[in-house]
Coordinates of C-alpha atoms and ligand atoms in Angstrom, one line a residue:
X101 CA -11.8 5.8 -25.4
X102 CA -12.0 5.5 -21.8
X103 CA -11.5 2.2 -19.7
X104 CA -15.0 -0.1 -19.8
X105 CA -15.8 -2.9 -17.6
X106 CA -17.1 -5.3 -20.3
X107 CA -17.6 -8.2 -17.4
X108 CA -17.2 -8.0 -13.8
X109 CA -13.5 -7.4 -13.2
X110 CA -12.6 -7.4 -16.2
X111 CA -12.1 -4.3 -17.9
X112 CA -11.1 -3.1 -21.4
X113 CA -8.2 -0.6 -21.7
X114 CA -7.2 -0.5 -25.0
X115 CA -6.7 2.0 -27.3
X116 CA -8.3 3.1 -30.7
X117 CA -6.3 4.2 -33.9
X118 CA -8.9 5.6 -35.9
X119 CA -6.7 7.5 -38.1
X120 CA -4.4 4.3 -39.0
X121 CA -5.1 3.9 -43.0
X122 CA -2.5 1.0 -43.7
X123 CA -1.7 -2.2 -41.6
X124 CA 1.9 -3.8 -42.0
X125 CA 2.0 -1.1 -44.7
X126 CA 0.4 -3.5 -46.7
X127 CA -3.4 -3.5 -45.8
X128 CA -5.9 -0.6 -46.1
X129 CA -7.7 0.0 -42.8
X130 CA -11.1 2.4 -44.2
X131 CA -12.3 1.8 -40.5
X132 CA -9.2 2.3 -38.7
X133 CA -8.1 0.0 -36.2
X134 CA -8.2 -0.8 -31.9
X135 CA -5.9 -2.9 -30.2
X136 CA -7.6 -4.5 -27.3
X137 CA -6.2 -4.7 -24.4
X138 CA -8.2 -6.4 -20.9
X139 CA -7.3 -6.1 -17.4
X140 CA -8.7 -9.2 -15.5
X141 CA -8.9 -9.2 -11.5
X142 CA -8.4 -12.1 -10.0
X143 CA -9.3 -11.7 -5.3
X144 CA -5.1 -12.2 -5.3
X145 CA -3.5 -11.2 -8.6
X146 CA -3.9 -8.6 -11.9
X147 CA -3.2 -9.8 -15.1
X148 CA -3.4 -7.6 -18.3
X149 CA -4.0 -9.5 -21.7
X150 CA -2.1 -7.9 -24.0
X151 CA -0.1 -4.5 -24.5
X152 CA -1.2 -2.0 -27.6
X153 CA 0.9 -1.0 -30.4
X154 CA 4.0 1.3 -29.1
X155 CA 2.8 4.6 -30.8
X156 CA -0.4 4.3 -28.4
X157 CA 1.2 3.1 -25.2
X158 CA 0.2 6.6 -23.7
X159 CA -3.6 5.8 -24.0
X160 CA -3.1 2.2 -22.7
X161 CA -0.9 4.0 -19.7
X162 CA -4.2 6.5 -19.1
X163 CA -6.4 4.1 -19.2
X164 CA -4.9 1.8 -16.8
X165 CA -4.5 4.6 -14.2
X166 CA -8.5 5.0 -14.9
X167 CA -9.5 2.4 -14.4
X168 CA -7.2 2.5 -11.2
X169 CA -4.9 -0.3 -11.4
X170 CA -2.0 0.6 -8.9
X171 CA -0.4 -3.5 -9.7
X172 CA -0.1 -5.8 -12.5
X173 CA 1.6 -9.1 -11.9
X174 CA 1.3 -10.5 -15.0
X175 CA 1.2 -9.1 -18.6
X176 CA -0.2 -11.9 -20.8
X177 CA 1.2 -11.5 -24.0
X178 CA -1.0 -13.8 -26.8
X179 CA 1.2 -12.4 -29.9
X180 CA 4.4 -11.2 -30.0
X181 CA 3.5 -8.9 -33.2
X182 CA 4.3 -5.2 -32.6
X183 CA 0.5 -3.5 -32.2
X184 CA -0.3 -5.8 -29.3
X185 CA 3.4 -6.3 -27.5
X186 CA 5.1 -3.1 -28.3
X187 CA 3.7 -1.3 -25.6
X188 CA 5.2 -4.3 -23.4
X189 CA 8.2 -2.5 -22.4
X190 CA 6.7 0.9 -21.2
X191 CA 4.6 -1.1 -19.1
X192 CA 6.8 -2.8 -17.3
X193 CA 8.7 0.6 -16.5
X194 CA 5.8 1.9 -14.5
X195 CA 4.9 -1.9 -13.0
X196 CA 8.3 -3.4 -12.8
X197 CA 6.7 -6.2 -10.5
X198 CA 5.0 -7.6 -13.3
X199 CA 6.2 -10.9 -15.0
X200 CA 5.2 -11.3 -18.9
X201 CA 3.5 -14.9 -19.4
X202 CA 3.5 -16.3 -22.7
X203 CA 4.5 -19.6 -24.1
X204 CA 8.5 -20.4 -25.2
X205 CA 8.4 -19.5 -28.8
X206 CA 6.4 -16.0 -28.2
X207 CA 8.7 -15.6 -25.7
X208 CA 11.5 -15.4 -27.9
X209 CA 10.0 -13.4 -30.5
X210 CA 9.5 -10.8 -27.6
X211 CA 13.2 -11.1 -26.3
X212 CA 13.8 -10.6 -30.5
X213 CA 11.9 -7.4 -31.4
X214 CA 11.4 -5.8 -27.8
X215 CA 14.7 -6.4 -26.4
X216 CA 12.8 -7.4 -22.9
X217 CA 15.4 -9.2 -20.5
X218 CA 14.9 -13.0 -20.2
X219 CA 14.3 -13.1 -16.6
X220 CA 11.2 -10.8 -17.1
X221 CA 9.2 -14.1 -18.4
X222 CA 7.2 -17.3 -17.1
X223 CA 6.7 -19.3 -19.4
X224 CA 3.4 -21.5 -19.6
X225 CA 2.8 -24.8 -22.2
X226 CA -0.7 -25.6 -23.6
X227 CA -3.3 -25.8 -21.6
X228 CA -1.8 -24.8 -18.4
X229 CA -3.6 -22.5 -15.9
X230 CA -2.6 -19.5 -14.0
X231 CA -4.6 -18.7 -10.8
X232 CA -5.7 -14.9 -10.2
X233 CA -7.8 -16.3 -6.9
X234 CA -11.4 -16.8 -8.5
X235 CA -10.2 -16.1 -12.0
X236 CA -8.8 -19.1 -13.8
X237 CA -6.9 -18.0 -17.0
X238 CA -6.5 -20.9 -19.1
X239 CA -3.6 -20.5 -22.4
X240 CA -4.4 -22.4 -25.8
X241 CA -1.4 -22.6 -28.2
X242 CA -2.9 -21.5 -31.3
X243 CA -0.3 -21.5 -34.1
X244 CA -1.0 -19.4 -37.2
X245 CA -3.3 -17.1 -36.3
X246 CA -1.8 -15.2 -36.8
X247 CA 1.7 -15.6 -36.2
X248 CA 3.3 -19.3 -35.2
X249 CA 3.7 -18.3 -31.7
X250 CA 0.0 -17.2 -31.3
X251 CA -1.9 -17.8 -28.1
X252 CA -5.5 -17.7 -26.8
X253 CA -6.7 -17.2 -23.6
X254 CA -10.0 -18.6 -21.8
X255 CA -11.1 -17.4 -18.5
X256 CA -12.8 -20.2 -17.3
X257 CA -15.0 -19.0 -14.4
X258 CA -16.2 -16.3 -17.1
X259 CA -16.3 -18.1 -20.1
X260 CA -14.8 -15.6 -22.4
X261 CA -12.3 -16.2 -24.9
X262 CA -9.6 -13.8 -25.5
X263 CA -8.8 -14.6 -29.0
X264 CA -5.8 -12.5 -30.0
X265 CA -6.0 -11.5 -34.0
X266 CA -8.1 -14.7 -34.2
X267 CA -12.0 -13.5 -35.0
X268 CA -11.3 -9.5 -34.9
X269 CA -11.6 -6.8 -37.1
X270 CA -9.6 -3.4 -38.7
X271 CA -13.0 -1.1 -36.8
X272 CA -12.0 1.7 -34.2
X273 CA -15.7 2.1 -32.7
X274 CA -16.1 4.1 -29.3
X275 CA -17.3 1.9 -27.4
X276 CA -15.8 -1.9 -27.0
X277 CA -19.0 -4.0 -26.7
X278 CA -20.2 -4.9 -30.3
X279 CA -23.3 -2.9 -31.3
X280 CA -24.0 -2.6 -34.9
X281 CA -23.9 -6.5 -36.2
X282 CA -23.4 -5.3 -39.9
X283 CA -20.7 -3.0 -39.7
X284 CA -18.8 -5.5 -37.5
X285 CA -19.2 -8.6 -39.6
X286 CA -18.3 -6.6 -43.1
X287 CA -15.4 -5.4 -41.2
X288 CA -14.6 -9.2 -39.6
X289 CA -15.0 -10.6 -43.0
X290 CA -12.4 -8.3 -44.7
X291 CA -10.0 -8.5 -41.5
X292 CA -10.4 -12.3 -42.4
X293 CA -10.2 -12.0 -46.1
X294 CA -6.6 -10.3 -45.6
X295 CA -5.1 -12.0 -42.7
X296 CA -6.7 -15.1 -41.8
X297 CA -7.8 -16.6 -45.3
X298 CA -4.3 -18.2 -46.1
X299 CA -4.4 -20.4 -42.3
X300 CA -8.2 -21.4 -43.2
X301 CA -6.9 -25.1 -42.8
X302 CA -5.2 -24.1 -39.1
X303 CA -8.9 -22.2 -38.4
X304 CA -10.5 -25.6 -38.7
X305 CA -8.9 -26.9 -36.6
X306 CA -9.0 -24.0 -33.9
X307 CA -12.6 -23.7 -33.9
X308 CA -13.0 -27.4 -33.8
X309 CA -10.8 -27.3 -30.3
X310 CA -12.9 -24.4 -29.4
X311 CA -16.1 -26.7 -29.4
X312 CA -14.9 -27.9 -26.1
X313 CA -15.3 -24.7 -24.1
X314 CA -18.5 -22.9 -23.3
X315 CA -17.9 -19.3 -24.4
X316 CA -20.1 -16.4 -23.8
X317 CA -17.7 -13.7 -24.7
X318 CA -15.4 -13.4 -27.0
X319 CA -12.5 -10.7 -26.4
X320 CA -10.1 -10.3 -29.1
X321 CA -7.3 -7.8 -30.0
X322 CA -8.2 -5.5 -32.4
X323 CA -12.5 -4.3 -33.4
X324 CA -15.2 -5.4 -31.0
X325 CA -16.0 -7.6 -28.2
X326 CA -18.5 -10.1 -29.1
X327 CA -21.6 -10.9 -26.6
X328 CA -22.9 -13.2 -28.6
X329 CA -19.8 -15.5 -30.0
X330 CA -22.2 -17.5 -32.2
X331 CA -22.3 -14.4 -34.5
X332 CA -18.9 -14.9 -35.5
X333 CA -18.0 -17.9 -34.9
X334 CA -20.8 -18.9 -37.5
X335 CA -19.5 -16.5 -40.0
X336 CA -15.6 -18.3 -39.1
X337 CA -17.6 -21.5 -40.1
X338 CA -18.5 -20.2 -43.4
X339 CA -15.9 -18.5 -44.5
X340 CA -13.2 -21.5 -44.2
X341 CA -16.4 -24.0 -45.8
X342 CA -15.3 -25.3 -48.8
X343 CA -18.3 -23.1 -50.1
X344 CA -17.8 -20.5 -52.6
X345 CA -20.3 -18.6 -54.4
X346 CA -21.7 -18.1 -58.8
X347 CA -19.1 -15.2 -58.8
X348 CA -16.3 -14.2 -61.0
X349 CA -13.6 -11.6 -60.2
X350 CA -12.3 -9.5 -63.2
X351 CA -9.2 -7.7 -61.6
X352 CA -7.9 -5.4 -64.9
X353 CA -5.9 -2.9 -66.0
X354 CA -6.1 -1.2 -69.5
X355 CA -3.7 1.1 -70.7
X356 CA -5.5 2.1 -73.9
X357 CA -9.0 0.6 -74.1
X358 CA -8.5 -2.8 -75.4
X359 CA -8.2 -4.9 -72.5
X360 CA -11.5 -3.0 -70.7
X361 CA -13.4 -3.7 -73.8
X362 CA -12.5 -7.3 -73.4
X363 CA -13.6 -6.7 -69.8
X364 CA -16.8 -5.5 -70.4
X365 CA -17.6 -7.9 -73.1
X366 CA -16.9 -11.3 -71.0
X367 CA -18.8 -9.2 -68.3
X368 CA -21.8 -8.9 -70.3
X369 CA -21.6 -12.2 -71.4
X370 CA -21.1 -14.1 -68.0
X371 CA -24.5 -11.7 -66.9
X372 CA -26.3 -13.1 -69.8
X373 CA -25.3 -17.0 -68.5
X374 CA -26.5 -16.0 -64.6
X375 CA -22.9 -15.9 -63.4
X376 CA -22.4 -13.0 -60.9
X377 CA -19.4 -10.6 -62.0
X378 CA -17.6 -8.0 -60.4
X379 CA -14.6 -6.3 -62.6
X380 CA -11.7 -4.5 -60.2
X381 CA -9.7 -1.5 -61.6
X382 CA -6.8 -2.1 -60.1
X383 CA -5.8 1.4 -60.7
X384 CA -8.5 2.5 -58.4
X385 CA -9.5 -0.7 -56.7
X386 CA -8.7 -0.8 -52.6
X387 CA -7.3 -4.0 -52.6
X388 CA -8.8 -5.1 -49.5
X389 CA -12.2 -5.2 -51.4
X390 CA -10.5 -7.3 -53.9
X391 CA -9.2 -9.8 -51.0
X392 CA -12.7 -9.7 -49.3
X393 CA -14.8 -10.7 -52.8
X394 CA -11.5 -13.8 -52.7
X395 CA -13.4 -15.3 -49.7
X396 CA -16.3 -17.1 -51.3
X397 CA -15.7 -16.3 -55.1
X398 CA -15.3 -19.5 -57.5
X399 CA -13.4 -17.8 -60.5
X400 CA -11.1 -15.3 -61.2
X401 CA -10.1 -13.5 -64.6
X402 CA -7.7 -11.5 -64.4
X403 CA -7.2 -8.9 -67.6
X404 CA -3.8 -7.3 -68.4
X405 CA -2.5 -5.5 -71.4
X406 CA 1.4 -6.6 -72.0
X407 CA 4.0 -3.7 -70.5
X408 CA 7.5 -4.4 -71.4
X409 CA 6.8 -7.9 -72.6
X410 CA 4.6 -9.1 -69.5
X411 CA 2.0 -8.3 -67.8
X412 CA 1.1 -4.9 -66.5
X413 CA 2.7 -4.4 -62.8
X414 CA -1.0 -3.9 -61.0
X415 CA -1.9 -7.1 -62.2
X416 CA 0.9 -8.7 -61.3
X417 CA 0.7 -8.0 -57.8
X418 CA -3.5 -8.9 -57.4
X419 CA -2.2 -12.4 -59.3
X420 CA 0.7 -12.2 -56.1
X421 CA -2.0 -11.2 -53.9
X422 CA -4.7 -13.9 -54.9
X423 CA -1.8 -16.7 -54.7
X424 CA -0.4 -15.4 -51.2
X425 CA -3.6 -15.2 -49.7
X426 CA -4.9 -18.7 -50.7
X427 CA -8.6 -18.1 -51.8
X428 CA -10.9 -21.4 -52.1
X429 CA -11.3 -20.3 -55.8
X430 CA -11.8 -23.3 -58.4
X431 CA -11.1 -21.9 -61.7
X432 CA -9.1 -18.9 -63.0
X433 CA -8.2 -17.7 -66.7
X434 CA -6.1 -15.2 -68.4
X435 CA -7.5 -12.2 -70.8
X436 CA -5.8 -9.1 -72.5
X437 CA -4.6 -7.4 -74.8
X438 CA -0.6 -7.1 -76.8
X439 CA 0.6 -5.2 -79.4
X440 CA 3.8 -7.4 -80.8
X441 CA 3.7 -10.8 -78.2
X442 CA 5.4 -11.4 -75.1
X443 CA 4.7 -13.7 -71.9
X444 CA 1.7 -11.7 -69.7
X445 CA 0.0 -15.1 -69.6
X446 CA 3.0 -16.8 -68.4
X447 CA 4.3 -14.3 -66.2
X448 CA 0.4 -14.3 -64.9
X449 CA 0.3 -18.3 -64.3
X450 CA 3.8 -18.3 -62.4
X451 CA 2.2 -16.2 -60.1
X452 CA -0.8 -18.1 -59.4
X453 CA 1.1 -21.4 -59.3
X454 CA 0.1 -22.1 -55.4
X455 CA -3.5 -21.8 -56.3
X456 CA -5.4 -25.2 -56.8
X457 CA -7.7 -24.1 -59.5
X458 CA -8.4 -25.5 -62.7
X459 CA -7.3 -23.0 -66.0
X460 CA -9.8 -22.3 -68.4
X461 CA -8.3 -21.2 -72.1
X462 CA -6.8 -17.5 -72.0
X463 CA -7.7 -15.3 -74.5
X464 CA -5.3 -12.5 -76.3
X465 CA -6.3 -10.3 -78.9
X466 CA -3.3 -8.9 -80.9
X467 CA -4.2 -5.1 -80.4
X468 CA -8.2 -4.1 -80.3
X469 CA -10.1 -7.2 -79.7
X470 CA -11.5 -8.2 -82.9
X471 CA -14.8 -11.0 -83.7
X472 CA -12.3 -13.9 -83.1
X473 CA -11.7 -12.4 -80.1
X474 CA -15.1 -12.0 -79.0
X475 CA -16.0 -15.2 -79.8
X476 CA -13.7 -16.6 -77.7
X477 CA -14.3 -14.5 -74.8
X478 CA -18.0 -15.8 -75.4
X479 CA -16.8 -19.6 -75.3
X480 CA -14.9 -18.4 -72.2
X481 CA -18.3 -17.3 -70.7
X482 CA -19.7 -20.5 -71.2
X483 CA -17.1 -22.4 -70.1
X484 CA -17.4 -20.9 -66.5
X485 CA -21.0 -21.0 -66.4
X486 CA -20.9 -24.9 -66.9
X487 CA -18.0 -24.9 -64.7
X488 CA -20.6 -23.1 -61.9
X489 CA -22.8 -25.5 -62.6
X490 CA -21.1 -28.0 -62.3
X491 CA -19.9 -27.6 -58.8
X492 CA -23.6 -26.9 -57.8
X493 CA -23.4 -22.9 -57.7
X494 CA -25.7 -21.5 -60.7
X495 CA -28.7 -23.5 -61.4
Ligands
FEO91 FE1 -2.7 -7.7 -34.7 FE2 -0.7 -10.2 -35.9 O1 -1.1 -8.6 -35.0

């Protein structure tokens, strides 16, 4: 994508990965990625906010010459996380004169992973200002968001907010202005759901110092730049609320039929109560649509047949997954299948041991689920239903 004022002097000249399937090789990316970067022009100095990851320094590199910036004297680096500071170092081979401003701990994350000498650095506390003549750009330590170093930036004069990971998005889209609302929030909610969900108790209190600034743009690292920050700022609010929806995650794996027909019955008979359901697959499920149903859900089941006297791997790692990314969920149980015992609901419960939820009664059928079985599974619907109406989500 080519270089694209999206404020005077101040220019976008990032780059856009829209092959890039797999974040941290960890996190699916169906929209591929960007990693923002802004030059801002101040009447006496340049400063460019942020590098791009290292494999797309060339673009950044382009772009810069397009957009015809012959001097940077500073690089502000927000994060010192490889897909915005790796491309640190080839900058400063073709601008030498530039100095890389970031706060002390950032700073020696960079010196860390990128090797970059310490005498390159200034290195500026919370709240202090740097001066490009008419451009005031204004650093907020924002720990957690994603890293502990984390930064924001606030050009005062302009009253946008470059945010860092903080309020973006997994979306490559050609152009860096926001256009399609939809797109962008699904993709903000997921980005949200898998990086930002576990600091929802730091988020509070970032947005809440945010409520002191006047924003009219907000700039972050990686999807779009947002002309209207209320968009997402509003959905921020939401999604850290203490809020969650009448909806029950069923992540499962059967091996030979038992555990899915446990599935569907429990399924059928949360429907027949009004609770919303959606059952996972984890053999097919892209786990970043399980993570992105974790940010308002209530309950989760999860379903496992017993492998080698536990519980099946896939369902292992969504129980790791749920736990690690700290849902606001309020109850979970345990259902499945075994042929001669073992400890899948044990295993299961270790795993989900940083969760606050309240446990509801597992239920294990020894081989095909049989009326006992069903029965239970029905008391099990029940119980969640009057557990949803109980905290005021199903009427
Ligand atoms: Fe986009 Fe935490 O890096």
């Amino acid at each position: 994508m080519a270089a694209t004022e999206i404020k005077k002097n101040i220019t976008w000249v990032g780059a856009l990965d829209w092959d890039r399937r797999l974040f941290d090789e960890l996190i699916p990316l169906p929209d591929g990625t960007s990693y923002n970067s802004y030059i801002v022009r101040g009447s006496e100095k340049v400063a460019l906010i942020d590098a791009v990851d290292p494999v797309k320094a060339g673009d950044l590199l382009e772009n810069l010459q397009e957009a015809g910036v012959t001097r940077i004297d500073y690089i502000v680096s927000q994060h010192a996380e490889q897909d915005h500071s790796g491309a640190i170092p080839e900058v400063l081979e073709i601008f030498p004169e530039a100095v890389v401003v970031t706060n002390e701990k950032c700073k020696a994350m960079l010196m860390d992973l990128l090797l970059i000498p310490e005498g390159k650095f200034r290195v500026v506390a919370d709240g202090e200002k740097l001066d490009l003549g008419g451009k005031t750009l204004e650093f907020i330590l924002a720990p957690w968001v994603h890293w502990p170093e984390t930064m924001f930036t606030y050009l005062r004069e302009d009253k946008v907010l470059f945010s860092c990971d903080f309020l973006g998005a997994h979306l490559a889209q050609s152009r860096p202005l926001l256009s399609d609302e939809t797109r962008t929030l699904r993709a903000a909610r997921r980005y949200f759901a898998e990086i930002m969900m576990p600091f929802r108790l730091q988020i509070r209190k970032h947005l809440e110092k945010l409520k002191g600034l006047e924003i009219e743009m907000i700039a972050p690292s990686h999807g779009v730049v947002y002309p209207r920050p209320a968009l997402i700022l509003d959905a921020y609010n939401e999604w850290i609320s203490d809020r969650t929806r009448n909806l029950v995650l069923i992540p499962f794996v059967s091996m030979h039929g038992s555990t899915r027909e446990m599935v569907e019955h429990l399924t059928g008979a949360l429907v027949r109560h009004g609770v919303d359901v959606i059952p996972f697959n984890l053999i097919h499920t892209d786990i970043g649509e399980l993570a992105n149903e974790l940010v308002d859900a209530s309950t989760v089941v999860l379903a496992s047949p017993t492998v080698l006297g536990g519980a099946h791997p896939a369902v292992a790692y969504a129980a790791f997954l749920a736990n690690a990314l700290r849902p606001k969920l309020k109850f979970a149980s345990i259902i499945g299948s075994y042929g001669w015992g073992g400890r899948a609901v044990e295993n299961l419960l270790a795993s989900l041991g940083g969760l606050k939820v309240e446990l509801l009664d597992p239920v294990l059928a020894k081989g095909c689920p049989k009326e006992g079985d069903f029965q239970a599974l029905d008391k099990l619907a029940a119980a969640i239903a009057a557990k949803h109406r109980g905290i005021g989500v199903l009427p």
